[in-house]
Coordinates of C-alpha atoms in Angstrom, one line a residue:
M23 CA 13.9 24.2 -6.4
K24 CA 14.9 27.7 -5.3
L25 CA 14.5 31.0 -6.9
R26 CA 17.0 33.6 -5.6
R27 CA 17.3 37.3 -6.3
T28 CA 20.7 38.3 -4.7
P29 CA 23.6 36.3 -3.3
P30 CA 24.1 36.6 0.5
A31 CA 27.3 38.2 1.8
L32 CA 28.9 35.0 3.1
S33 CA 32.3 36.5 2.5
T34 CA 31.7 39.0 5.4
M35 CA 31.7 36.2 8.0
A36 CA 35.3 36.2 9.2
H37 CA 34.8 33.3 11.7
P38 CA 31.9 31.4 13.4
G39 CA 31.7 33.8 16.2
A40 CA 31.1 36.7 13.8
L41 CA 27.4 35.9 13.6
R42 CA 25.2 37.2 16.4
V43 CA 21.7 35.8 16.6
G44 CA 18.8 37.8 18.0
A45 CA 15.1 37.2 18.4
R46 CA 14.2 38.6 15.0
T47 CA 17.5 39.7 13.5
L48 CA 21.0 38.4 12.6
A49 CA 24.1 40.7 13.0
F50 CA 27.0 40.2 10.6
P51 CA 30.3 42.1 10.6
G52 CA 29.1 44.2 7.7
G53 CA 25.4 44.6 8.5
V54 CA 22.1 43.1 9.8
A55 CA 19.3 41.0 8.4
A56 CA 15.8 39.9 9.2
S57 CA 13.8 37.1 7.6
F58 CA 10.1 36.5 6.9
A59 CA 7.9 33.6 6.0
V60 CA 4.9 34.1 3.8
T61 CA 2.0 32.3 5.4
G62 CA -1.0 33.8 3.6
Y63 CA -1.6 34.2 -0.2
P64 CA -4.3 35.8 -2.3
R65 CA -7.0 33.6 -3.8
E66 CA -6.1 34.4 -7.4
V67 CA -2.8 35.5 -8.8
G68 CA -1.7 36.7 -12.2
A69 CA 1.5 35.9 -14.3
G70 CA 4.6 37.2 -12.6
W71 CA 2.9 38.2 -9.4
L72 CA 6.3 37.9 -7.6
E73 CA 7.8 40.6 -9.8
P74 CA 7.5 43.5 -7.3
L75 CA 9.5 41.5 -4.8
L76 CA 12.2 40.5 -7.3
T77 CA 12.6 44.1 -8.5
Y78 CA 12.7 45.6 -5.1
P79 CA 15.4 48.4 -5.2
G80 CA 16.9 47.3 -1.8
R81 CA 18.8 44.2 -0.9
L82 CA 16.2 41.5 -0.6
D83 CA 16.7 37.7 -0.9
V84 CA 13.6 35.9 -2.3
S85 CA 13.7 32.1 -1.8
L86 CA 11.1 29.8 -3.2
H87 CA 11.2 26.1 -2.1
V88 CA 9.1 23.7 -4.3
E89 CA 8.5 20.0 -3.6
P90 CA 6.1 17.9 -5.7
I91 CA 3.4 15.9 -4.0
P92 CA 2.8 12.3 -5.2
Q93 CA -0.4 12.0 -7.2
A94 CA -1.9 9.4 -4.8
V95 CA -1.1 11.6 -1.7
A96 CA -2.5 14.7 -3.5
A97 CA -5.8 12.9 -4.3
M98 CA -6.2 11.6 -0.7
R99 CA -5.6 15.1 0.7
L100 CA -8.1 16.7 -1.6
R101 CA -10.7 14.1 -0.7
R102 CA -10.2 14.9 3.0
Q103 CA -10.3 18.6 2.3
L104 CA -13.5 18.3 0.3
A105 CA -15.1 16.1 3.0
R106 CA -14.3 18.7 5.7
L107 CA -15.6 21.6 3.7
E108 CA -18.8 19.7 2.7
S109 CA -19.3 18.7 6.3
A110 CA -19.0 22.2 7.5
S111 CA -21.5 23.5 4.9
R112 CA -24.1 20.8 5.7
S113 CA -23.7 21.5 9.5
D114 CA -24.4 25.2 8.9
A115 CA -27.5 24.4 6.8
E116 CA -28.8 21.9 9.4
H117 CA -28.5 24.4 12.3
G118 CA -29.9 27.2 10.3
R119 CA -26.8 29.3 10.2
L120 CA -25.9 31.7 7.4
A121 CA -23.8 30.3 4.6
D122 CA -20.0 30.8 5.0
F123 CA -19.1 32.2 1.6
A124 CA -15.3 31.6 2.2
T125 CA -16.0 27.9 2.9
E126 CA -18.1 27.7 -0.3
A127 CA -15.4 29.3 -2.3
A128 CA -12.8 27.0 -0.9
A129 CA -15.0 24.0 -1.7
D130 CA -15.4 25.1 -5.3
D131 CA -11.7 25.6 -5.7
A132 CA -11.0 22.2 -4.2
T133 CA -13.5 20.6 -6.6
D134 CA -12.0 22.3 -9.7
L135 CA -8.5 21.2 -8.6
A136 CA -9.5 17.6 -8.0
A137 CA -11.1 17.5 -11.5
S138 CA -7.9 19.0 -13.0
L139 CA -5.7 16.4 -11.2
A140 CA -8.0 13.5 -12.3
R141 CA -7.7 14.6 -15.9
G142 CA -3.9 14.9 -15.7
H143 CA -3.9 18.6 -16.4
G144 CA -1.8 19.5 -13.4
R145 CA -0.1 18.5 -10.2
L146 CA 0.1 19.6 -6.6
F147 CA 3.2 21.0 -5.0
T148 CA 4.2 22.2 -1.5
V149 CA 5.7 25.7 -1.7
G150 CA 7.5 27.8 0.8
L151 CA 8.2 31.4 0.1
Y152 CA 10.7 33.2 2.3
L153 CA 12.2 36.7 2.4
T154 CA 15.4 38.0 3.9
V155 CA 16.1 41.7 3.9
H156 CA 19.6 43.2 4.5
A157 CA 20.7 46.6 5.8
A158 CA 23.8 48.2 7.1
T159 CA 22.5 49.3 10.5
E160 CA 19.6 48.4 12.8
Q161 CA 17.8 51.7 12.0
E162 CA 18.1 51.1 8.3
L163 CA 16.8 47.6 8.8
E164 CA 13.7 48.8 10.6
A165 CA 12.9 51.1 7.7
E166 CA 13.5 48.3 5.1
V167 CA 11.3 45.9 7.1
E168 CA 8.4 48.3 7.1
R169 CA 8.7 48.8 3.3
I170 CA 8.9 45.1 2.7
Q171 CA 5.8 44.4 4.9
A172 CA 3.9 47.1 3.1
L173 CA 4.9 45.8 -0.3
A174 CA 3.9 42.2 0.7
A175 CA 0.6 43.5 2.0
S176 CA -0.1 45.3 -1.3
L177 CA 0.3 41.9 -3.0
L178 CA -2.1 40.3 -0.4
L179 CA 0.7 38.3 1.1
D180 CA 0.9 37.7 4.8
A181 CA 4.7 38.0 5.7
Q182 CA 5.3 36.9 9.2
P183 CA 8.7 37.5 10.9
T184 CA 10.7 34.4 11.9
T185 CA 10.6 35.3 15.6
F186 CA 13.1 33.2 17.6
R187 CA 14.0 31.4 14.4
A188 CA 16.1 34.1 12.8
L189 CA 19.0 31.8 12.1
Q190 CA 16.7 29.2 10.5
G191 CA 15.1 31.9 8.3
W192 CA 18.4 33.1 7.1
V193 CA 19.7 29.5 6.4
T194 CA 16.5 28.9 4.4
S195 CA 17.3 31.8 2.2
L196 CA 20.7 30.6 1.3
P197 CA 21.4 28.6 -1.9
L198 CA 21.5 25.3 0.1
A199 CA 18.2 23.7 -1.0
T200 CA 17.4 23.5 2.8
D201 CA 14.0 24.6 4.2
A202 CA 14.6 24.9 7.9
L203 CA 11.2 26.6 8.5
R204 CA 8.8 24.2 6.6
L205 CA 6.0 26.8 6.5
R206 CA 4.5 25.5 3.3
R207 CA 1.4 26.0 1.2
S208 CA -0.1 23.7 -1.5
F209 CA 0.1 25.1 -5.0
D210 CA -1.2 23.7 -8.3
T211 CA 0.8 23.8 -11.5
T212 CA -0.9 27.0 -12.8
A213 CA -0.4 29.0 -9.6
L214 CA 3.2 27.8 -9.3
A215 CA 4.0 28.7 -12.9
A216 CA 2.7 32.2 -12.3
A217 CA 5.1 32.6 -9.4
F218 CA 8.1 32.4 -11.7
P219 CA 8.8 35.8 -13.4
F220 CA 10.3 34.2 -16.5
T221 CA 8.6 36.6 -18.9
S222 CA 9.0 40.3 -19.2
P223 CA 5.7 42.3 -18.9
D224 CA 7.0 44.6 -21.6
L225 CA 7.3 41.8 -24.2
A226 CA 3.9 40.2 -24.9
A227 CA 4.5 37.3 -27.3
P228 CA 3.7 33.6 -27.5
A229 CA 6.3 31.0 -26.4
G230 CA 6.8 27.4 -27.5
D231 CA 9.3 24.6 -26.9
T232 CA 12.3 26.5 -28.4
T233 CA 12.2 29.5 -26.0
V234 CA 15.6 31.1 -25.6
L235 CA 16.9 33.3 -22.8
Y236 CA 18.0 36.6 -24.4
G237 CA 19.0 38.4 -21.2
M238 CA 17.8 40.5 -18.3
S239 CA 15.7 43.6 -18.3
G240 CA 14.7 46.0 -15.5
S241 CA 11.4 44.2 -15.2
G242 CA 12.5 40.6 -15.4
V243 CA 13.9 37.9 -17.6
V244 CA 13.6 38.3 -21.4
L245 CA 12.7 35.0 -23.1
W246 CA 11.9 34.7 -26.8
D247 CA 10.8 32.0 -29.1
R248 CA 11.3 33.0 -32.7
F249 CA 9.5 29.9 -34.0
A250 CA 6.3 30.9 -32.1
Q251 CA 6.0 34.2 -34.0
D252 CA 4.3 35.1 -37.2
N253 CA 7.5 34.4 -39.0
H254 CA 10.8 33.1 -37.8
N255 CA 13.2 35.8 -39.2
S256 CA 15.2 38.3 -37.2
V257 CA 17.4 41.3 -37.9
V258 CA 20.3 42.4 -35.7
L259 CA 21.7 45.9 -36.3
A260 CA 24.6 47.4 -34.4
R261 CA 27.8 49.3 -34.8
S262 CA 31.1 47.4 -34.7
G263 CA 32.0 46.3 -31.2
A264 CA 28.5 46.6 -29.7
G265 CA 28.1 42.8 -29.2
K266 CA 26.0 41.8 -32.1
S267 CA 28.1 38.7 -33.0
F268 CA 28.3 37.7 -29.3
F269 CA 24.5 37.9 -29.0
T270 CA 24.0 35.9 -32.3
K271 CA 26.4 33.2 -31.2
L272 CA 24.7 33.0 -27.8
E273 CA 21.3 32.5 -29.4
T274 CA 22.8 29.9 -31.8
L275 CA 24.3 27.9 -28.9
R276 CA 21.0 28.0 -26.9
L277 CA 18.9 27.0 -30.0
L278 CA 21.3 24.0 -30.4
Y279 CA 20.3 23.0 -26.8
Q280 CA 16.7 22.9 -28.1
G281 CA 17.5 20.6 -31.1
V282 CA 17.3 23.3 -33.7
E283 CA 19.6 22.9 -36.7
V284 CA 21.7 26.0 -37.4
A285 CA 23.7 27.0 -40.5
V286 CA 25.9 30.1 -40.4
V287 CA 27.6 32.2 -43.1
D288 CA 30.6 33.5 -41.2
P289 CA 32.8 36.1 -42.9
E290 CA 35.4 36.4 -40.1
D291 CA 35.7 32.8 -38.9
E292 CA 34.2 33.8 -35.5
Y293 CA 32.2 30.6 -35.2
A294 CA 35.1 28.1 -35.6
R295 CA 35.6 27.5 -31.8
L296 CA 31.9 27.0 -31.3
A297 CA 31.7 24.6 -34.2
R298 CA 34.6 22.5 -32.7
A299 CA 33.1 22.5 -29.3
V300 CA 29.7 21.2 -30.3
G301 CA 30.9 18.8 -33.1
G302 CA 29.6 20.9 -36.0
T303 CA 30.8 21.0 -39.6
H304 CA 33.3 23.8 -40.3
L305 CA 33.8 24.6 -44.0
R306 CA 36.6 27.1 -44.7
L307 CA 35.9 28.3 -48.2
G308 CA 39.1 29.7 -49.8
A309 CA 41.5 27.7 -47.6
A310 CA 44.1 25.5 -49.3
G311 CA 42.7 22.2 -50.5
V312 CA 39.0 23.3 -50.1
R313 CA 36.9 23.0 -53.3
W314 CA 33.3 23.9 -54.0
N315 CA 31.5 23.0 -57.2
P316 CA 28.4 25.3 -57.7
L317 CA 27.1 22.9 -60.3
D318 CA 26.5 20.1 -57.8
L319 CA 23.0 18.7 -57.8
P320 CA 21.3 17.7 -54.5
A321 CA 21.2 14.0 -53.7
R322 CA 17.5 14.0 -54.0
G323 CA 14.7 16.5 -54.5
G324 CA 11.0 16.6 -54.1
P325 CA 8.7 14.3 -56.1
H326 CA 7.8 17.0 -58.6
D327 CA 11.0 19.1 -58.5
D328 CA 13.0 19.8 -61.6
V329 CA 16.4 19.9 -59.9
L330 CA 18.3 20.6 -63.1
A331 CA 16.1 23.7 -64.0
R332 CA 16.5 25.1 -60.5
R333 CA 20.2 24.7 -60.7
A334 CA 20.3 26.5 -64.0
M335 CA 18.3 29.4 -62.5
F336 CA 20.6 29.7 -59.5
L337 CA 23.6 29.8 -61.8
Q338 CA 22.1 32.9 -63.5
T339 CA 22.2 34.6 -60.1
L340 CA 25.7 33.3 -59.3
V341 CA 27.3 34.4 -62.5
A342 CA 25.7 37.9 -62.3
T343 CA 27.3 38.2 -58.8
M344 CA 30.6 36.9 -60.2
V345 CA 30.8 39.5 -63.0
G346 CA 29.5 42.3 -60.7
Q347 CA 26.6 43.4 -62.9
P348 CA 23.1 42.2 -64.1
L349 CA 23.2 40.0 -67.1
S350 CA 21.6 41.1 -70.3
A351 CA 18.8 39.1 -71.9
Q352 CA 21.3 37.8 -74.5
A353 CA 23.8 36.8 -71.9
R354 CA 21.1 35.0 -69.9
A355 CA 20.0 33.0 -72.9
A356 CA 23.6 32.0 -73.7
L357 CA 24.3 31.0 -70.1
D358 CA 21.1 28.9 -69.9
A359 CA 22.1 27.0 -73.0
A360 CA 25.7 26.5 -71.8
V361 CA 24.5 25.2 -68.5
L362 CA 22.3 22.5 -70.1
A363 CA 25.0 21.6 -72.5
A364 CA 27.6 21.2 -69.8
Y365 CA 25.3 18.9 -67.8
A366 CA 24.5 17.0 -71.0
C367 CA 28.2 16.4 -71.6
A368 CA 28.4 15.0 -68.1
G369 CA 25.5 12.6 -68.8
I370 CA 23.0 14.6 -66.8
T371 CA 19.5 15.3 -68.3
R372 CA 16.1 16.1 -67.0
D373 CA 15.7 12.4 -66.2
P374 CA 16.0 12.1 -62.3
K375 CA 17.9 8.8 -62.8
S376 CA 20.8 10.7 -64.3
W377 CA 21.1 13.2 -61.4
T378 CA 23.4 10.9 -59.4
S379 CA 26.2 11.2 -62.1
P380 CA 29.2 13.4 -61.2
A381 CA 28.4 17.0 -61.9
P382 CA 30.4 19.2 -64.4
L383 CA 32.7 21.8 -63.1
L384 CA 32.7 25.6 -63.6
A385 CA 35.4 25.2 -66.1
D386 CA 33.2 23.0 -68.2
L387 CA 30.5 25.6 -68.1
V388 CA 32.9 28.3 -69.2
A389 CA 34.1 26.1 -72.0
Q390 CA 30.6 25.8 -73.3
L391 CA 30.1 29.5 -73.2
A392 CA 33.4 30.1 -75.0
V393 CA 32.2 28.1 -78.1
S394 CA 29.1 30.2 -78.3
T395 CA 29.2 33.5 -80.1
S396 CA 26.8 35.2 -77.7
G397 CA 28.5 33.7 -74.7
A398 CA 32.2 34.5 -75.5
E399 CA 32.2 37.8 -73.7
L400 CA 30.7 36.2 -70.6
A401 CA 33.2 33.4 -70.7
A402 CA 36.0 36.0 -70.7
Q403 CA 34.5 37.8 -67.7
L404 CA 34.5 34.4 -65.8
A405 CA 38.1 33.6 -66.7
P406 CA 39.5 34.7 -63.2
Y407 CA 37.3 32.0 -61.6
V408 CA 38.6 29.3 -63.9
T409 CA 42.1 30.0 -64.9
G410 CA 42.9 33.2 -63.0
S411 CA 43.5 34.3 -59.4
Y412 CA 40.2 33.0 -58.0
R413 CA 40.3 29.5 -59.6
E414 CA 41.4 27.5 -56.5
L415 CA 37.9 27.4 -54.9
F416 CA 36.3 26.1 -58.1
D417 CA 39.1 23.9 -59.5
G418 CA 37.7 20.5 -58.6
P419 CA 34.7 18.6 -57.1
T420 CA 33.3 19.6 -53.7
T421 CA 35.6 18.4 -50.9
T422 CA 33.3 18.4 -47.9
A423 CA 29.5 18.0 -47.9
P424 CA 27.6 20.3 -45.5
S425 CA 25.8 18.3 -42.9
G426 CA 25.2 18.1 -39.2
H427 CA 23.4 20.1 -36.5
L428 CA 25.7 23.1 -36.9
I429 CA 27.1 24.0 -40.3
V430 CA 29.5 27.0 -40.5
F431 CA 30.7 28.4 -43.8
S432 CA 33.8 30.5 -43.0
L433 CA 34.7 33.1 -45.7
R434 CA 37.7 34.7 -44.0
D435 CA 40.2 33.0 -46.4
L436 CA 38.4 34.3 -49.4
P437 CA 39.6 37.5 -51.1
D438 CA 37.4 40.5 -50.5
E439 CA 36.5 40.5 -54.2
V440 CA 35.0 37.0 -53.9
K441 CA 33.3 37.1 -50.5
S442 CA 30.0 38.1 -51.9
V443 CA 30.3 35.1 -54.2
G444 CA 31.2 32.8 -51.3
T445 CA 28.2 34.1 -49.3
L446 CA 25.9 33.3 -52.1
L447 CA 27.3 29.8 -52.6
A448 CA 26.9 29.2 -48.8
L449 CA 23.3 30.4 -48.8
D450 CA 22.5 28.3 -51.8
A451 CA 23.9 25.2 -50.1
I452 CA 22.0 26.0 -46.9
W453 CA 18.8 26.7 -48.8
R454 CA 18.9 23.4 -50.6
R455 CA 19.1 21.7 -47.2
V456 CA 16.3 23.8 -45.8
A457 CA 13.9 23.3 -48.7
N458 CA 14.4 19.5 -48.8
P459 CA 10.8 18.2 -48.4
R460 CA 12.1 14.9 -47.1
D461 CA 13.7 16.4 -44.1
R462 CA 11.5 18.9 -42.3
R463 CA 12.8 20.3 -39.0
K464 CA 13.3 23.6 -37.2
R465 CA 16.3 25.4 -38.7
L466 CA 18.0 28.8 -38.4
V467 CA 20.1 30.4 -41.1
V468 CA 22.5 33.0 -39.8
V469 CA 24.0 35.5 -42.2
D470 CA 26.6 37.5 -40.4
E471 CA 27.8 40.8 -41.9
A472 CA 25.0 40.7 -44.4
W473 CA 26.1 44.0 -45.9
L474 CA 28.6 41.9 -48.0
L475 CA 25.6 40.4 -49.9
M476 CA 23.3 43.4 -49.8
R477 CA 25.7 45.5 -51.8
E478 CA 25.2 43.1 -54.7
A479 CA 21.8 43.4 -56.5
E480 CA 21.5 39.7 -57.2
G481 CA 22.7 38.8 -53.7
A482 CA 20.1 41.1 -52.1
R483 CA 17.3 39.6 -54.2
F484 CA 18.4 36.1 -53.2
L485 CA 18.4 37.1 -49.5
F486 CA 15.0 38.7 -49.9
R487 CA 13.5 35.5 -51.5
M488 CA 14.9 33.5 -48.6
A489 CA 13.4 35.9 -46.0
K490 CA 10.0 35.5 -47.8
A491 CA 10.0 31.7 -48.1
A492 CA 11.9 30.5 -45.0
R493 CA 8.7 30.2 -42.8
K494 CA 7.1 27.8 -45.3
H495 CA 10.0 25.4 -44.7
W496 CA 10.0 25.8 -40.8
A497 CA 13.1 27.9 -40.9
G498 CA 14.2 31.3 -39.8
L499 CA 16.6 33.8 -41.3
A500 CA 18.8 35.9 -39.0
V501 CA 20.4 38.9 -40.8
V502 CA 23.2 40.4 -38.8
T503 CA 25.0 43.6 -40.0
Q504 CA 26.9 46.6 -38.8
D505 CA 26.1 48.7 -41.9
A506 CA 22.5 49.9 -41.4
A507 CA 22.8 52.0 -44.6
D508 CA 23.2 49.0 -46.9
L509 CA 20.3 47.2 -45.3
L510 CA 17.9 50.2 -44.9
G511 CA 19.0 52.1 -48.0
S512 CA 17.3 49.9 -50.5
D513 CA 13.7 48.6 -51.1
L514 CA 14.9 45.0 -50.8
G515 CA 16.7 45.7 -47.5
Q516 CA 13.6 47.4 -46.0
A517 CA 11.5 44.4 -47.2
I518 CA 13.8 42.0 -45.3
V519 CA 13.4 44.1 -42.2
A520 CA 9.6 44.1 -42.6
N521 CA 9.6 40.3 -42.9
A522 CA 11.5 39.9 -39.6
A523 CA 9.2 39.4 -36.5
S524 CA 12.3 39.7 -34.2
Q525 CA 14.3 42.9 -34.4
I526 CA 17.3 43.4 -32.1
L527 CA 19.1 46.8 -32.0
L528 CA 22.3 47.3 -30.2
R529 CA 24.4 50.5 -29.9
Q530 CA 24.2 52.6 -33.1
A531 CA 26.5 55.2 -34.6
P532 CA 25.2 58.8 -34.6
Q533 CA 25.4 58.9 -38.4
A534 CA 23.0 55.9 -38.6
I535 CA 20.5 56.6 -35.8
G536 CA 18.3 58.7 -38.0
A537 CA 17.7 56.0 -40.5
V538 CA 17.4 53.3 -37.9
G539 CA 15.0 55.3 -35.8
D540 CA 12.8 56.1 -38.8
A541 CA 12.8 52.5 -40.0
F542 CA 11.9 51.0 -36.6
G543 CA 9.7 53.8 -35.4
L544 CA 11.8 54.5 -32.3
S545 CA 10.9 57.2 -29.8
E546 CA 13.4 59.9 -28.8
G547 CA 14.2 58.0 -25.6
E548 CA 14.9 54.8 -27.5
R549 CA 17.2 56.6 -29.9
Q550 CA 19.1 58.0 -26.9
F551 CA 19.3 54.6 -25.4
L552 CA 20.9 53.1 -28.5
L553 CA 23.4 56.0 -28.8
T554 CA 24.6 55.5 -25.3
A555 CA 24.2 51.7 -24.8
E556 CA 27.0 49.7 -23.3
R557 CA 28.3 46.6 -25.0
G558 CA 25.7 43.9 -24.8
E559 CA 22.8 46.3 -24.1
A560 CA 20.0 45.9 -26.7
L561 CA 16.5 46.9 -27.6
M562 CA 14.1 44.1 -28.6
V563 CA 11.5 45.3 -31.1
A564 CA 8.6 43.0 -31.9
G565 CA 5.9 45.2 -33.4
S566 CA 4.7 48.5 -32.1
A567 CA 3.4 47.1 -28.8
S568 CA 6.2 44.9 -27.6
R569 CA 9.5 46.5 -26.9
V570 CA 12.0 45.9 -24.1
A571 CA 15.6 47.0 -23.4
F572 CA 17.7 44.2 -22.0
Q573 CA 21.3 43.2 -21.1
V574 CA 22.6 40.1 -22.9
V575 CA 23.5 37.5 -20.2
A576 CA 25.8 34.5 -20.8
S577 CA 27.4 32.0 -18.4
D578 CA 31.2 31.8 -18.1
A579 CA 31.2 28.5 -20.1
E580 CA 29.1 30.1 -22.9
S581 CA 31.2 33.2 -22.9
A582 CA 34.4 31.2 -23.3
L583 CA 33.0 29.5 -26.4
I584 CA 31.6 32.6 -28.2
T585 CA 33.7 35.6 -27.2
S586 CA 35.7 37.3 -29.9
D587 CA 37.4 39.8 -27.7
P588 CA 41.2 39.5 -28.1
A589 CA 41.7 40.5 -24.5
E590 CA 39.7 37.5 -23.4
L591 CA 40.9 35.1 -26.1
V592 CA 44.5 35.5 -25.1
H593 CA 43.7 34.0 -21.6
L594 CA 41.7 31.0 -23.0
E595 CA 43.3 27.7 -23.7
P596 CA 43.1 26.6 -27.3
A597 CA 40.1 24.5 -28.0
E598 CA 40.5 20.9 -29.0
A599 CA 41.0 20.8 -32.8
T600 CA 40.2 17.1 -33.4
F601 CA 36.6 15.9 -33.5
T602 CA 34.4 13.6 -35.6
L603 CA 31.7 14.7 -37.9
F604 CA 28.7 12.4 -38.5
D605 CA 26.3 12.4 -41.4
D606 CA 22.9 13.2 -39.9
E607 CA 21.1 10.7 -42.3
E608 CA 23.4 7.7 -42.4
G609 CA 25.3 8.0 -39.1
D610 CA 28.6 7.4 -40.8
P611 CA 31.7 9.6 -40.3
L612 CA 32.2 12.0 -43.2

């Protein structure tokens, strides 16, 4: 295993004779280099103790070679080491010499390590740490070498030059997995783990088995596990074009690597290529032939759930969003009675045995409202969704059941007037899956362009309830929006932000920086950073003590799947459009 900081300039070697080997240096056509092997280490190290070397401002290659030692071999070596140390201590005591405290400390360390290995708490590794410093001229190299040796000495590292082995030292620093020097030292698991700078010192937070790489900061790698925090929610705020959707899709993809189930409300159909690539379910609400019945009952609920009552309460929220205003008490009463009557006509009662019957349609509900004196006005307001311009989505039973490890509800084909309704329908379907007590697993619910729902009072309340209750069902809610005013300008929006342990801010518009700065308690420097941030530069806020600025980093393969930049998409080949969806419970194709 190798940990490298910067790539070597292999392209500068025009031909084999272009490399000149000296006693301690190598000369390239474009510069010179010198290598060092670390032969001495401090007795105790802290987490990220290699950080000063990895963040060195000059050009420095840091190469770490790791090789595990078999357990039997490690136990035999420890026994021999303990025997030598104990023998030396006894010899000193028998001859009346003063105790060698270094030997006693080494014996104690060996004893603790042997006990740890015997209990299976760790392993032994042979580790080689090598440094190669580059410069343009011999004079610059001498100055760089002095600085590197001083830095290594400050870390209590003994860095020895590879005299007469300069070529082997340089080869060892290349990404070839070849250790030509073999100057190794034994490390246990804890010491080796501390050598890897895989956490940023500016972001103190627990990590678990679903840790995700967010990007690179000036002080190291930014890793974050939303499921190890107090709650699993997040808020992503940015102006248009700052990279918020790119970041969210990248986290979605990397959580899928970890086995987390993800559901997305996608207003602009940006997740379609990702869903096709990973075999997810892609539901295009509003497209020709796609139907969605909001009166569907879940296949099965909890042992004490009244599924019918819960569906009736959701329909109160849905209808209020459809008509664009809160319902009066009289209208709510009429709607509740019409819902129960529509289910009764379909043979569905409060008896769980009847819940498997085909559910009534929205048209059946409106028909029940129309025959009621108090519900006639509400039935007239719902006419566009039954007989008017918006009827196509609701004119029949649900065509595709949402299931799988990635579920994407695309709303691009819906008219703008119906997008808030489509968002609410998608969130309801997702929430029924999340709240299923028979299927507990880590889940993430992504609501992209959440301002579409926040501008509706009922939609904002639904999103707030989900933010409050998601943690109890082992789920996280990711709210992504470019309109900070809609999120921060209401009490419910501020409550959603307050219930998000992970807060990611990308570039902000000058008109919004005041509200964003006040809401997140940003310093003047942090505000200036967000005003001038480049695409993909973000500020991670996790409470008042943990804050770090980082650059979102994606591989070429990941970027090809998640980019929405037209200039990049025009050069990408179309993704394969045919794939098979499997039901996650039965294993049969949908």
